[in-house]
CSV table of C-alpha atoms in Angstrom, one decimal:
chain,number,residue,atom,x,y,z
N,26,MET,CA,0.0,0.0,0.0
N,27,ASP,CA,1.3,3.4,-1.0
N,28,THR,CA,-0.4,5.6,1.6
N,29,LEU,CA,0.1,9.3,2.2
N,30,ASN,CA,0.6,10.1,5.9
N,31,LEU,CA,-0.5,13.6,7.1
N,32,TYR,CA,0.3,14.0,10.7
N,33,GLY,CA,-0.5,10.4,11.4
N,34,THR,CA,-3.6,10.2,9.2
N,35,PRO,CA,-3.1,7.6,6.4
N,36,LEU,CA,-4.7,8.5,3.1
N,37,ASP,CA,-5.0,6.7,-0.2
N,38,SER,CA,-5.6,9.7,-2.4
N,39,ARG,CA,-2.9,12.2,-3.1
N,40,LEU,CA,-5.1,14.9,-4.5
N,41,LEU,CA,-6.3,17.7,-2.2
N,42,LEU,CA,-9.2,19.8,-3.5
N,43,GLY,CA,-10.4,23.4,-2.8
N,44,THR,CA,-14.1,24.4,-2.6
N,45,ALA,CA,-14.2,28.0,-3.9
N,46,GLY,CA,-15.6,29.3,-7.2
N,47,TYR,CA,-17.7,26.3,-8.3
N,48,PRO,CA,-20.9,27.0,-10.4
N,49,SER,CA,-23.1,25.4,-7.7
N,50,PRO,CA,-22.9,23.4,-4.4
N,51,SER,CA,-24.1,20.3,-6.3
N,52,VAL,CA,-21.3,20.6,-8.9
N,53,LEU,CA,-18.8,20.9,-6.0
N,54,ALA,CA,-20.2,17.8,-4.3
N,55,ALA,CA,-20.1,15.8,-7.5
N,56,ALA,CA,-16.5,17.0,-8.2
N,57,ILE,CA,-15.4,15.9,-4.7
N,58,VAL,CA,-16.8,12.4,-5.4
N,59,ALA,CA,-15.4,12.2,-8.9
N,60,SER,CA,-11.9,13.2,-7.8
N,61,CYS,CA,-11.7,10.5,-5.1
N,62,THR,CA,-10.0,13.2,-2.9
N,63,GLN,CA,-9.8,12.6,0.9
N,64,VAL,CA,-8.9,16.1,1.9
N,65,VAL,CA,-11.0,19.2,1.1
N,66,THR,CA,-10.1,22.8,2.1
N,67,VAL,CA,-12.5,25.4,3.2
N,68,GLY,CA,-11.8,29.1,3.7
N,69,LEU,CA,-12.9,30.2,7.2
N,70,LYS,CA,-13.0,33.9,6.2
N,71,ARG,CA,-15.4,33.0,3.5
N,72,THR,CA,-17.6,31.1,5.9
N,73,LEU,CA,-17.7,33.8,8.4
N,74,ALA,CA,-18.4,36.5,5.8
N,75,GLY,CA,-21.5,34.6,4.7
N,76,ASP,CA,-20.4,34.0,1.1
N,77,GLY,CA,-23.0,31.4,0.4
N,78,ASP,CA,-25.5,30.2,3.0
N,79,ASN,CA,-24.9,27.7,5.7
N,80,GLY,CA,-26.4,25.0,3.5
N,81,PHE,CA,-23.3,25.2,1.3
N,82,LEU,CA,-20.9,24.3,4.1
N,83,GLN,CA,-23.3,21.6,5.5
N,84,GLY,CA,-23.5,20.1,2.0
N,85,VAL,CA,-19.7,20.0,1.8
N,86,LEU,CA,-19.4,18.4,5.2
N,87,GLN,CA,-22.1,15.8,4.3
N,88,THR,CA,-20.3,14.9,1.1
N,89,LEU,CA,-17.0,14.5,3.0
N,90,ARG,CA,-18.5,12.3,5.7
N,91,ALA,CA,-20.0,10.0,3.0
N,92,GLN,CA,-16.7,9.7,1.3
N,93,GLY,CA,-14.6,9.4,4.5
N,94,ALA,CA,-12.7,12.5,3.6
N,95,HIS,CA,-11.2,15.2,5.9
N,96,LEU,CA,-11.7,18.9,6.2
N,97,LEU,CA,-8.7,21.2,6.1
N,98,PRO,CA,-9.7,24.7,7.1
N,99,ASN,CA,-7.5,27.5,5.8
N,100,THR,CA,-6.6,31.1,6.7
N,101,ALA,CA,-6.8,32.5,3.2
N,102,GLY,CA,-7.0,36.2,3.1
N,103,CYS,CA,-4.9,36.8,6.2
N,104,ARG,CA,-2.2,39.5,6.0
N,105,SER,CA,-0.4,39.1,9.4
N,106,ALA,CA,0.6,36.3,11.8
N,107,ARG,CA,-1.8,37.7,14.4
N,108,GLU,CA,-4.8,37.5,12.1
N,109,ALA,CA,-3.9,34.0,10.9
N,110,ILE,CA,-3.5,32.8,14.5
N,111,GLN,CA,-6.8,34.1,15.6
N,112,LEU,CA,-8.5,32.6,12.5
N,113,ALA,CA,-6.9,29.2,13.2
N,114,ARG,CA,-8.1,29.2,16.7
N,115,MET,CA,-11.7,29.9,15.5
N,116,ALA,CA,-11.4,27.1,12.9
N,117,ARG,CA,-10.4,24.6,15.6
N,118,GLU,CA,-13.5,25.5,17.6
N,119,LEU,CA,-15.9,25.5,14.6
N,120,TYR,CA,-14.6,22.3,12.9
N,121,ASP,CA,-13.1,20.4,15.8
N,122,THR,CA,-9.9,19.8,14.1
N,123,ARG,CA,-6.2,20.5,14.8
N,124,TRP,CA,-5.5,20.7,11.1
N,125,ILE,CA,-4.9,24.2,9.6
N,126,LYS,CA,-3.7,25.2,6.2
N,127,LEU,CA,-1.8,28.3,7.2
N,128,GLU,CA,-1.7,31.2,4.7
N,129,VAL,CA,-0.3,34.6,5.4
N,130,VAL,CA,-0.1,36.8,2.2
N,131,GLY,CA,2.8,39.3,1.9
N,132,ASP,CA,2.2,40.7,-1.6
N,133,GLU,CA,-1.2,41.8,-3.0
N,134,TYR,CA,-0.1,41.4,-6.7
N,135,THR,CA,1.3,37.9,-6.6
N,136,LEU,CA,-0.4,36.7,-3.3
N,137,GLN,CA,3.1,35.4,-2.4
N,138,PRO,CA,3.3,34.2,1.2
N,139,ASP,CA,5.1,36.3,3.8
N,140,PRO,CA,7.9,34.0,5.0
N,141,TRP,CA,8.5,35.9,8.3
N,142,GLN,CA,4.9,36.2,9.3
N,143,LEU,CA,4.3,32.6,8.2
N,144,LEU,CA,7.0,31.3,10.4
N,145,GLU,CA,5.9,33.4,13.4
N,146,ALA,CA,2.3,32.1,13.0
N,147,ALA,CA,3.4,28.5,12.5
N,148,SER,CA,5.6,28.5,15.6
N,149,THR,CA,2.8,29.8,17.7
N,150,LEU,CA,0.2,27.4,16.4
N,151,ILE,CA,2.4,24.4,16.7
N,152,ALA,CA,3.1,25.3,20.3
N,153,GLU,CA,-0.6,25.4,20.8
N,154,GLY,CA,-1.0,21.9,19.4
N,155,PHE,CA,-2.1,22.6,15.9
N,156,GLN,CA,-1.0,20.4,13.0
N,157,VAL,CA,0.1,23.1,10.5
N,158,PHE,CA,0.1,22.9,6.7
N,159,PRO,CA,1.9,26.1,5.7
N,160,TYR,CA,1.4,27.5,2.2
N,161,CYS,CA,4.9,28.7,1.4
N,162,THR,CA,7.2,29.6,-1.5
N,163,ASP,CA,9.8,27.2,-3.0
N,164,ASP,CA,12.7,28.8,-1.1
N,165,LEU,CA,14.7,26.1,0.5
N,166,VAL,CA,15.9,28.0,3.6
N,167,SER,CA,12.3,29.2,4.4
N,168,CYS,CA,11.1,25.6,4.1
N,169,GLN,CA,13.9,24.4,6.4
N,170,ARG,CA,12.9,27.0,9.0
N,171,LEU,CA,9.3,25.8,8.9
N,172,LEU,CA,10.4,22.2,9.4
N,173,ASP,CA,12.6,23.3,12.3
N,174,ALA,CA,9.5,25.0,13.9
N,175,GLY,CA,7.7,21.7,13.9
N,176,CYS,CA,5.8,21.5,10.6
N,177,GLU,CA,5.7,18.0,9.2
N,178,VAL,CA,4.0,19.1,6.0
N,179,LEU,CA,5.0,21.9,3.6
N,180,MET,CA,2.9,23.3,0.7
N,181,PRO,CA,5.2,25.2,-1.6
N,182,TRP,CA,3.7,27.0,-4.6
N,183,GLY,CA,4.1,26.0,-8.2
N,184,ALA,CA,3.0,29.4,-9.4
N,185,PRO,CA,0.9,32.3,-8.1
N,186,ILE,CA,-2.5,31.3,-6.8
N,187,GLY,CA,-5.1,30.9,-9.5
N,188,SER,CA,-2.7,31.6,-12.3
N,189,GLY,CA,-2.8,28.2,-13.9
N,190,GLN,CA,0.8,28.5,-15.0
N,191,GLY,CA,2.0,25.2,-13.7
N,192,LEU,CA,5.4,24.7,-12.3
N,193,LEU,CA,7.4,27.9,-13.0
N,194,ASN,CA,10.6,26.8,-11.2
N,195,PRO,CA,11.0,23.0,-11.5
N,196,TRP,CA,14.6,23.3,-10.4
N,197,ALA,CA,13.6,24.8,-7.1
N,198,LEU,CA,11.0,22.2,-6.5
N,199,ARG,CA,13.4,19.4,-7.4
N,200,THR,CA,15.9,20.9,-5.0
N,201,LEU,CA,13.3,20.9,-2.2
N,202,ARG,CA,12.5,17.2,-2.8
N,203,GLU,CA,16.2,16.3,-2.8
N,204,ARG,CA,17.2,18.3,0.2
N,205,LEU,CA,14.1,17.5,2.3
N,206,PRO,CA,13.7,13.8,1.7
N,207,ASP,CA,11.7,13.1,4.9
N,208,ALA,CA,9.3,16.0,4.7
N,209,VAL,CA,5.8,15.6,3.2
N,210,LEU,CA,5.8,18.1,0.3
N,211,ILE,CA,2.5,19.1,-1.4
N,212,VAL,CA,2.5,21.4,-4.4
N,213,ASP,CA,-0.1,24.1,-3.7
N,214,ALA,CA,-1.2,26.9,-6.1
N,215,GLY,CA,-0.6,27.5,-9.8
N,216,ILE,CA,-1.8,24.1,-11.1
N,217,GLY,CA,-3.9,24.6,-14.2
N,218,ALA,CA,-3.9,21.3,-16.1
N,219,PRO,CA,-3.6,17.7,-15.3
N,220,SER,CA,-0.2,17.6,-17.0
N,221,HIS,CA,1.0,20.2,-14.3
N,222,ALA,CA,-0.1,17.9,-11.5
N,223,ALA,CA,1.7,14.9,-13.3
N,224,ALA,CA,4.9,16.9,-13.5
N,225,ALA,CA,4.8,17.6,-9.7
N,226,MET,CA,4.2,14.0,-8.9
N,227,GLU,CA,6.9,12.8,-11.2
N,228,LEU,CA,9.4,15.1,-9.3
N,229,GLY,CA,8.6,13.0,-6.3
N,230,PHE,CA,6.2,15.3,-4.5
N,231,ASP,CA,3.8,13.6,-2.2
N,232,ALA,CA,0.6,15.3,-3.3
N,233,VAL,CA,-0.9,18.3,-5.0
N,234,LEU,CA,-3.6,20.7,-3.9
N,235,LEU,CA,-5.7,22.6,-6.4
N,236,ASN,CA,-8.9,24.5,-6.8
N,237,SER,CA,-9.3,26.9,-9.8
N,238,ALA,CA,-8.2,24.2,-12.3
N,239,VAL,CA,-11.3,22.2,-11.5
N,240,ALA,CA,-13.7,25.0,-10.4
N,241,HIS,CA,-13.2,27.0,-13.5
N,242,ALA,CA,-13.1,24.1,-16.0
N,243,GLY,CA,-15.8,23.8,-18.6
N,244,ASP,CA,-16.9,20.6,-16.9
N,245,PRO,CA,-15.6,20.7,-13.3
N,246,VAL,CA,-16.8,17.1,-12.5
N,247,LEU,CA,-15.0,15.6,-15.5
N,248,MET,CA,-11.9,17.7,-14.7
N,249,ALA,CA,-11.9,16.5,-11.1
N,250,GLN,CA,-12.0,12.9,-12.3
N,251,ALA,CA,-9.1,13.6,-14.7
N,252,PHE,CA,-7.0,15.1,-12.0
N,253,GLY,CA,-7.6,12.2,-9.6
N,254,GLN,CA,-6.6,9.7,-12.3
N,255,VAL,CA,-3.5,11.6,-13.4
N,256,VAL,CA,-2.2,12.1,-9.9
N,257,ALA,CA,-2.6,8.4,-9.1
N,258,GLY,CA,-1.0,7.4,-12.4
N,259,ALA,CA,2.0,9.8,-12.1
N,260,ARG,CA,2.6,8.7,-8.6
N,261,ALA,CA,2.7,5.1,-9.8
N,262,GLY,CA,5.1,6.1,-12.6
N,263,TYR,CA,7.4,7.8,-10.1
N,264,ARG,CA,7.5,4.8,-7.8
N,265,ALA,CA,8.1,2.5,-10.8
N,266,GLY,CA,11.3,4.5,-11.7
N,267,ILE,CA,11.2,6.8,-14.7
N,268,MET,CA,13.9,6.1,-17.3
N,269,ALA,CA,16.7,8.5,-17.7
N,270,ALA,CA,16.6,10.9,-20.7
N,271,GLN,CA,19.2,10.2,-23.3
N,272,ALA,CA,21.1,12.8,-25.5
N,273,MET,CA,20.6,10.7,-28.6
N,274,ALA,CA,18.6,7.8,-30.0
N,275,VAL,CA,18.9,4.4,-28.4
N,276,ALA,CA,17.4,1.5,-30.4
N,277,SER,CA,14.6,-0.2,-28.5
N,278,THR,CA,15.4,-3.5,-30.2
N,279,PRO,CA,19.1,-4.2,-30.4
N,280,VAL,CA,20.1,-6.0,-33.7
N,281,THR,CA,23.9,-5.7,-33.7
N,282,GLY,CA,25.6,-9.1,-34.0
N,283,ARG,CA,22.3,-10.9,-34.5
N,284,PRO,CA,21.4,-12.7,-37.8
N,285,PHE,CA,18.1,-11.6,-39.5
N,286,LEU,CA,16.4,-12.2,-42.8
N,287,ILE,CA,15.2,-9.6,-45.3
N,288,GLY,CA,12.4,-10.5,-47.6
């Protein structure tokens, strides 16, 4: 069994799915089922602001329970460590979970995480018993500091949130995988196509988290199914051992030194 372990919770699926921007709650519910995901994120700020009625959240929770999936509340929209910490504490009370996807934005244009505020918030929350999933950049030193603070899972971006650009810096992501072999690494943000998710999994990442690529697709349910299949397939390919690229042609069927007939 090739299970994904998130803070002691074993999972079969390596696709994490967001819940924002779907055409309707019913489409979201169908996408969750089609993707076979076992972790779904929900923005607490959105819930508290009343973006959608309470029936939306209850519908999501009902779908999750039926599928045996887990809720991962997030602090999307926070601009400081203090704000993120307060929101995380509220999420723990509302959803009865120690899991928190920690987001602290430092730039309004790129929505890039603020590494200093993120580390401060992560350190405080871990000391309070939270199991933190920090949304971070692909900077190696920043990621090392988050691990030192007690994070067992890191969620480096592939590209800016919602951009759909895929993996902009494969070298940095490959370096993270090589230098942090024992950390659970999940590519979060920037995934736009199933091929982007496959590339992340083939680099050896443990999972991918995405939202817009499914929510904004022409057929979100079919796209959710596609991502679920591609992530599983690319993971299997990585485990099987991908052949090394060659600089020139190499005959698939060697014939040198063997007799053969023509005609």
